[in-house]
Amino acid sequence: MGGAVANAAITLYTRVECRAGGGGYRIHAEDIGEHVLLRTPAEMIYDGKLDLHKAALNMLPVLGGVELITSSDVPAGSGLGASGSLDVALLQALLLCRGEEYDASEIAELGFLLETVELKLAGGRQDQYAAALGGFHEFLFGGGDGVEARSIDVTAEAAADLANHLIVAYTGQSHFSSQTHDRVWKAFHEGNNEIADAIRTMRDLVAPVRSALESGDWHALAELIDENWTQQQRLDATISTEATRTIETAVRDAGAWGIKAAGAGAGGCLIVAGPA
């Protein structure tokens, strides 16, 4: 059917430090306190512990060993594209270690392959492209591979004003988006008409979202965010959780204009639009 996403990058970051040499592979995820020491590539087994890091090293090995130190401003499973951002940051750091240079779109595409081919996880391309390109974009997805990225014209002044009208609220619950994706796409391919209609409706919200962003009409944007949330909840029964509903009730009672889950929902973060 073709797909579309309206995306804004926010000032929360994933950081990767790459130190070549020393033999072996020393991996440290400082934000979650996990560490892995591997002496040879043969020990690079996907066992649920820092698998994205291992997959990046498998795709872009560094001769003579390497130490990777990573950290993120957001918790895992936040719905804010943390894994896609980590994909991009890991690959860029390793490319620099290898003395190679790719453009942003190439790194984004490599990040998509890192998750879907190397690790065989369900998911799309939007998070990797959002992290690699930054800023405001409309991403269009056709029937084949690749992404058409169209910049959305939002001035720095308008972006600052928009930030005053948005809250990112963490539910305190990590979500695992690949599981949600698996269920939704299974139902879609089985011919579930309600899910197909919800996906089409969300896709068709992107053009008016772009118009609202470029005109600075935050009330209109909030209404579109709200409609997106309605459609998100049609996709899977787990997308709205008890924690989500508690926050939704509180912010609506406080005068919020619109609300939606970040990413796939089922925990993670909520995006709330309302008065400054």
Short mmCIF file of C-alpha atoms in Angstrom, two decimals:
data_model
loop_
_atom_site.label_atom_id
_atom_site.label_comp_id
_atom_site.label_asym_id
_atom_site.label_seq_id
_atom_site.Cartn_x
_atom_site.Cartn_y
_atom_site.Cartn_z
CA MET A 1 0.00 0.00 0.00
CA GLY A 2 2.98 2.29 0.42
CA GLY A 3 3.75 3.97 3.72
CA ALA A 4 4.55 7.37 5.18
CA VAL A 5 5.87 8.75 8.46
CA ALA A 6 6.17 12.33 9.72
CA ASN A 7 9.16 12.45 12.06
CA ALA A 8 10.90 14.99 14.28
CA ALA A 9 14.28 14.28 15.88
CA ILE A 10 14.62 15.46 19.48
CA THR A 11 17.66 16.50 21.51
CA LEU A 12 18.21 13.20 23.28
CA TYR A 13 21.22 11.25 22.08
CA THR A 14 22.97 7.93 21.78
CA ARG A 15 26.75 8.15 22.15
CA VAL A 16 29.37 5.66 21.00
CA GLU A 17 33.12 5.79 21.63
CA CYS A 18 35.30 3.47 19.58
CA ARG A 19 38.89 2.69 20.62
CA ALA A 20 40.77 0.56 18.11
CA GLY A 21 43.48 -1.91 19.14
CA GLY A 22 44.20 -3.94 22.25
CA GLY A 23 43.06 -7.27 20.86
CA GLY A 24 39.64 -8.83 21.31
CA TYR A 25 36.32 -7.04 21.62
CA ARG A 26 35.48 -5.07 24.77
CA ILE A 27 31.90 -3.81 24.81
CA HIS A 28 30.50 -1.55 27.53
CA ALA A 29 26.90 -0.26 27.61
CA GLU A 30 27.35 2.25 30.40
CA ASP A 31 23.71 3.33 30.66
CA ILE A 32 22.49 -0.21 31.44
CA GLY A 33 25.61 -1.48 33.20
CA GLU A 34 26.27 -4.38 30.82
CA HIS A 35 29.74 -5.45 29.69
CA VAL A 36 30.97 -8.16 27.33
CA LEU A 37 34.54 -9.31 26.69
CA LEU A 38 35.11 -11.47 23.62
CA ARG A 39 38.53 -12.75 22.66
CA THR A 40 37.75 -13.92 19.11
CA PRO A 41 35.04 -13.36 16.46
CA ALA A 42 33.91 -16.97 17.05
CA GLU A 43 32.62 -15.89 20.49
CA MET A 44 30.30 -13.31 18.90
CA ILE A 45 27.09 -15.21 19.70
CA TYR A 46 23.67 -13.54 19.80
CA ASP A 47 22.45 -14.47 23.25
CA GLY A 48 20.39 -11.43 24.22
CA LYS A 49 23.30 -9.54 25.80
CA LEU A 50 24.37 -6.48 23.76
CA ASP A 51 23.38 -8.19 20.53
CA LEU A 52 23.17 -4.91 18.55
CA HIS A 53 26.78 -4.17 19.45
CA LYS A 54 27.86 -7.66 18.42
CA ALA A 55 25.91 -7.46 15.17
CA ALA A 56 27.57 -4.15 14.29
CA LEU A 57 30.99 -5.70 14.91
CA ASN A 58 30.07 -8.66 12.73
CA MET A 59 29.03 -6.35 9.91
CA LEU A 60 32.00 -3.98 10.27
CA PRO A 61 34.86 -5.88 11.97
CA VAL A 62 37.91 -3.93 13.12
CA LEU A 63 41.24 -5.73 12.76
CA GLY A 64 43.42 -5.81 15.87
CA GLY A 65 40.51 -5.59 18.28
CA VAL A 66 38.32 -2.74 19.46
CA GLU A 67 36.64 -1.32 22.56
CA LEU A 68 33.11 0.06 22.23
CA ILE A 69 31.63 2.28 24.94
CA THR A 70 27.98 3.28 24.49
CA SER A 71 25.37 5.26 26.40
CA SER A 72 21.91 6.60 25.71
CA ASP A 73 19.83 9.46 27.08
CA VAL A 74 16.66 7.35 26.88
CA PRO A 75 15.74 3.97 28.39
CA ALA A 76 15.51 0.89 26.18
CA GLY A 77 11.97 0.24 24.97
CA SER A 78 11.02 3.93 25.22
CA GLY A 79 9.45 4.05 21.74
CA LEU A 80 11.78 6.95 20.90
CA GLY A 81 13.86 5.03 18.38
CA ALA A 82 16.64 4.15 20.83
CA SER A 83 17.72 0.98 19.02
CA GLY A 84 17.67 2.69 15.62
CA SER A 85 19.78 5.50 17.03
CA LEU A 86 22.19 2.95 18.51
CA ASP A 87 22.40 1.18 15.12
CA VAL A 88 23.42 4.41 13.41
CA ALA A 89 25.87 5.53 16.11
CA LEU A 90 27.57 2.11 16.32
CA LEU A 91 28.00 1.86 12.56
CA GLN A 92 29.30 5.41 12.19
CA ALA A 93 31.84 4.88 14.99
CA LEU A 94 33.05 1.60 13.48
CA LEU A 95 33.28 3.15 10.01
CA LEU A 96 35.49 5.89 11.45
CA CYS A 97 37.65 3.22 13.12
CA ARG A 98 37.98 1.50 9.74
CA GLY A 99 38.79 4.76 7.94
CA GLU A 100 35.64 4.52 5.82
CA GLU A 101 32.96 7.10 5.08
CA TYR A 102 29.32 6.56 4.10
CA ASP A 103 26.63 9.20 3.66
CA ALA A 104 23.77 9.45 6.16
CA SER A 105 21.24 7.52 4.06
CA GLU A 106 23.71 4.67 3.48
CA ILE A 107 24.36 4.39 7.21
CA ALA A 108 20.60 4.41 7.88
CA GLU A 109 20.05 1.60 5.38
CA LEU A 110 22.93 -0.38 6.88
CA GLY A 111 21.33 0.10 10.30
CA PHE A 112 18.06 -1.31 8.99
CA LEU A 113 19.91 -4.37 7.64
CA LEU A 114 21.70 -4.72 10.98
CA GLU A 115 18.39 -5.35 12.75
CA THR A 116 16.29 -7.08 10.11
CA VAL A 117 18.88 -9.23 8.32
CA GLU A 118 21.73 -9.76 10.79
CA LEU A 119 19.51 -10.05 13.91
CA LYS A 120 16.29 -11.06 12.12
CA LEU A 121 14.12 -8.61 14.10
CA ALA A 122 10.83 -7.28 12.74
CA GLY A 123 10.70 -3.54 12.15
CA GLY A 124 10.90 -0.70 9.67
CA ARG A 125 13.43 1.83 8.45
CA GLN A 126 12.06 5.03 9.98
CA ASP A 127 14.08 5.04 13.23
CA GLN A 128 17.43 4.60 11.51
CA TYR A 129 16.68 7.33 8.95
CA ALA A 130 15.41 9.68 11.67
CA ALA A 131 18.62 9.24 13.68
CA ALA A 132 20.95 9.51 10.68
CA LEU A 133 19.30 12.55 9.05
CA GLY A 134 18.03 14.44 12.11
CA GLY A 135 15.63 17.39 11.86
CA PHE A 136 12.05 17.18 10.58
CA HIS A 137 11.28 14.77 7.74
CA GLU A 138 8.50 13.07 5.87
CA PHE A 139 9.64 9.54 5.03
CA LEU A 140 7.91 7.76 2.16
CA PHE A 141 8.12 3.99 1.72
CA GLY A 142 7.28 2.39 -1.61
CA GLY A 143 6.79 -1.20 -2.65
CA GLY A 144 10.54 -1.85 -2.97
CA ASP A 145 13.57 -1.08 -0.85
CA GLY A 146 14.76 2.35 0.12
CA VAL A 147 13.22 5.49 1.54
CA GLU A 148 12.36 8.86 0.04
CA ALA A 149 13.19 11.50 2.67
CA ARG A 150 11.51 14.89 2.23
CA SER A 151 12.59 17.67 4.54
CA ILE A 152 9.75 19.42 6.41
CA ASP A 153 10.28 23.18 6.57
CA VAL A 154 10.21 24.10 10.27
CA THR A 155 12.24 27.12 11.37
CA ALA A 156 14.34 27.04 14.54
CA GLU A 157 11.90 29.53 16.11
CA ALA A 158 8.90 27.35 15.23
CA ALA A 159 10.66 24.22 16.51
CA ALA A 160 11.33 25.94 19.84
CA ASP A 161 7.68 27.00 20.04
CA LEU A 162 6.53 23.45 19.22
CA ALA A 163 8.78 22.11 22.00
CA ASN A 164 6.91 24.36 24.44
CA HIS A 165 3.67 22.61 23.46
CA LEU A 166 4.93 19.02 23.75
CA ILE A 167 5.67 16.68 26.65
CA VAL A 168 7.37 13.30 26.35
CA ALA A 169 6.02 11.17 29.20
CA TYR A 170 7.67 7.86 30.05
CA THR A 171 5.26 5.20 31.34
CA GLY A 172 8.03 3.44 33.27
CA GLN A 173 7.42 0.30 31.19
CA SER A 174 9.77 -0.85 28.44
CA HIS A 175 8.08 -2.21 25.37
CA PHE A 176 9.38 -4.72 22.85
CA SER A 177 8.25 -3.38 19.51
CA SER A 178 9.32 -6.37 17.41
CA GLN A 179 6.73 -8.53 19.21
CA THR A 180 3.99 -5.98 18.50
CA HIS A 181 5.12 -5.71 14.86
CA ASP A 182 5.00 -9.50 14.50
CA ARG A 183 1.39 -9.69 15.73
CA VAL A 184 0.19 -6.73 13.65
CA TRP A 185 1.76 -7.91 10.40
CA LYS A 186 0.60 -11.49 10.95
CA ALA A 187 -2.98 -10.22 11.24
CA PHE A 188 -2.49 -7.91 8.25
CA HIS A 189 -1.25 -10.75 6.02
CA GLU A 190 -4.14 -12.91 7.17
CA GLY A 191 -6.48 -10.30 5.69
CA ASN A 192 -7.63 -8.45 8.83
CA ASN A 193 -9.53 -5.52 7.27
CA GLU A 194 -9.63 -3.42 10.45
CA ILE A 195 -5.85 -3.45 10.77
CA ALA A 196 -5.40 -2.66 7.07
CA ASP A 197 -7.80 0.28 7.39
CA ALA A 198 -6.01 1.60 10.50
CA ILE A 199 -2.64 1.45 8.71
CA ARG A 200 -4.04 3.27 5.66
CA THR A 201 -5.60 5.93 7.88
CA MET A 202 -2.31 6.56 9.74
CA ARG A 203 -0.45 6.79 6.44
CA ASP A 204 -2.96 9.36 5.16
CA LEU A 205 -2.52 11.52 8.28
CA VAL A 206 1.09 12.29 7.30
CA ALA A 207 0.36 14.91 4.62
CA PRO A 208 -1.87 17.02 6.92
CA VAL A 209 0.69 16.62 9.74
CA ARG A 210 3.31 18.06 7.39
CA SER A 211 1.01 21.02 6.63
CA ALA A 212 0.36 21.62 10.33
CA LEU A 213 4.08 21.57 11.12
CA GLU A 214 5.00 23.95 8.31
CA SER A 215 2.19 26.39 9.18
CA GLY A 216 2.83 26.23 12.93
CA ASP A 217 -0.77 25.19 13.66
CA TRP A 218 -0.21 23.23 16.86
CA HIS A 219 -3.95 22.78 17.55
CA ALA A 220 -4.37 21.06 14.18
CA LEU A 221 -1.25 19.00 14.83
CA ALA A 222 -2.65 17.89 18.20
CA GLU A 223 -5.93 16.76 16.60
CA LEU A 224 -3.95 14.68 14.09
CA ILE A 225 -1.83 13.21 16.91
CA ASP A 226 -5.06 12.25 18.69
CA GLU A 227 -6.44 10.60 15.57
CA ASN A 228 -3.20 8.65 15.16
CA TRP A 229 -3.59 7.34 18.72
CA THR A 230 -7.12 6.16 17.94
CA GLN A 231 -5.81 4.24 14.93
CA GLN A 232 -2.78 2.86 16.83
CA GLN A 233 -5.10 1.24 19.36
CA ARG A 234 -6.99 -0.56 16.58
CA LEU A 235 -3.81 -2.44 15.64
CA ASP A 236 -3.28 -4.52 18.77
CA ALA A 237 -5.03 -4.93 22.13
CA THR A 238 -1.77 -4.48 24.06
CA ILE A 239 -0.87 -1.04 22.62
CA SER A 240 -2.78 0.80 25.37
CA THR A 241 -1.67 -0.35 28.84
CA GLU A 242 -2.87 0.46 32.34
CA ALA A 243 0.04 2.89 32.75
CA THR A 244 -0.77 4.51 29.40
CA ARG A 245 -4.41 4.95 30.37
CA THR A 246 -3.49 6.45 33.74
CA ILE A 247 -1.27 9.08 32.10
CA GLU A 248 -3.82 9.74 29.35
CA THR A 249 -6.58 10.44 31.90
CA ALA A 250 -4.31 12.76 33.89
CA VAL A 251 -3.11 14.85 30.95
CA ARG A 252 -6.54 15.13 29.38
CA ASP A 253 -7.95 16.30 32.73
CA ALA A 254 -5.12 18.87 32.80
CA GLY A 255 -6.11 20.27 29.40
CA ALA A 256 -4.04 18.30 26.87
CA TRP A 257 -5.08 18.80 23.25
CA GLY A 258 -3.86 15.45 21.92
CA ILE A 259 -1.89 12.35 22.82
CA LYS A 260 -0.29 9.35 21.09
CA ALA A 261 2.12 6.54 21.88
CA ALA A 262 5.68 6.93 20.67
CA GLY A 263 6.76 4.07 18.42
CA ALA A 264 4.69 0.91 18.63
CA GLY A 265 3.11 1.65 22.01
CA ALA A 266 2.51 -1.12 24.57
CA GLY A 267 4.53 0.85 27.13
CA GLY A 268 7.39 3.20 26.35
CA CYS A 269 6.63 6.91 26.02
CA LEU A 270 3.61 9.05 25.22
CA ILE A 271 3.73 12.27 23.22
CA VAL A 272 1.38 14.87 24.68
CA ALA A 273 0.43 18.11 22.89
CA GLY A 274 -1.19 20.94 24.77
CA PRO A 275 -0.98 24.53 25.96
CA ALA A 276 2.52 25.97 26.41
#
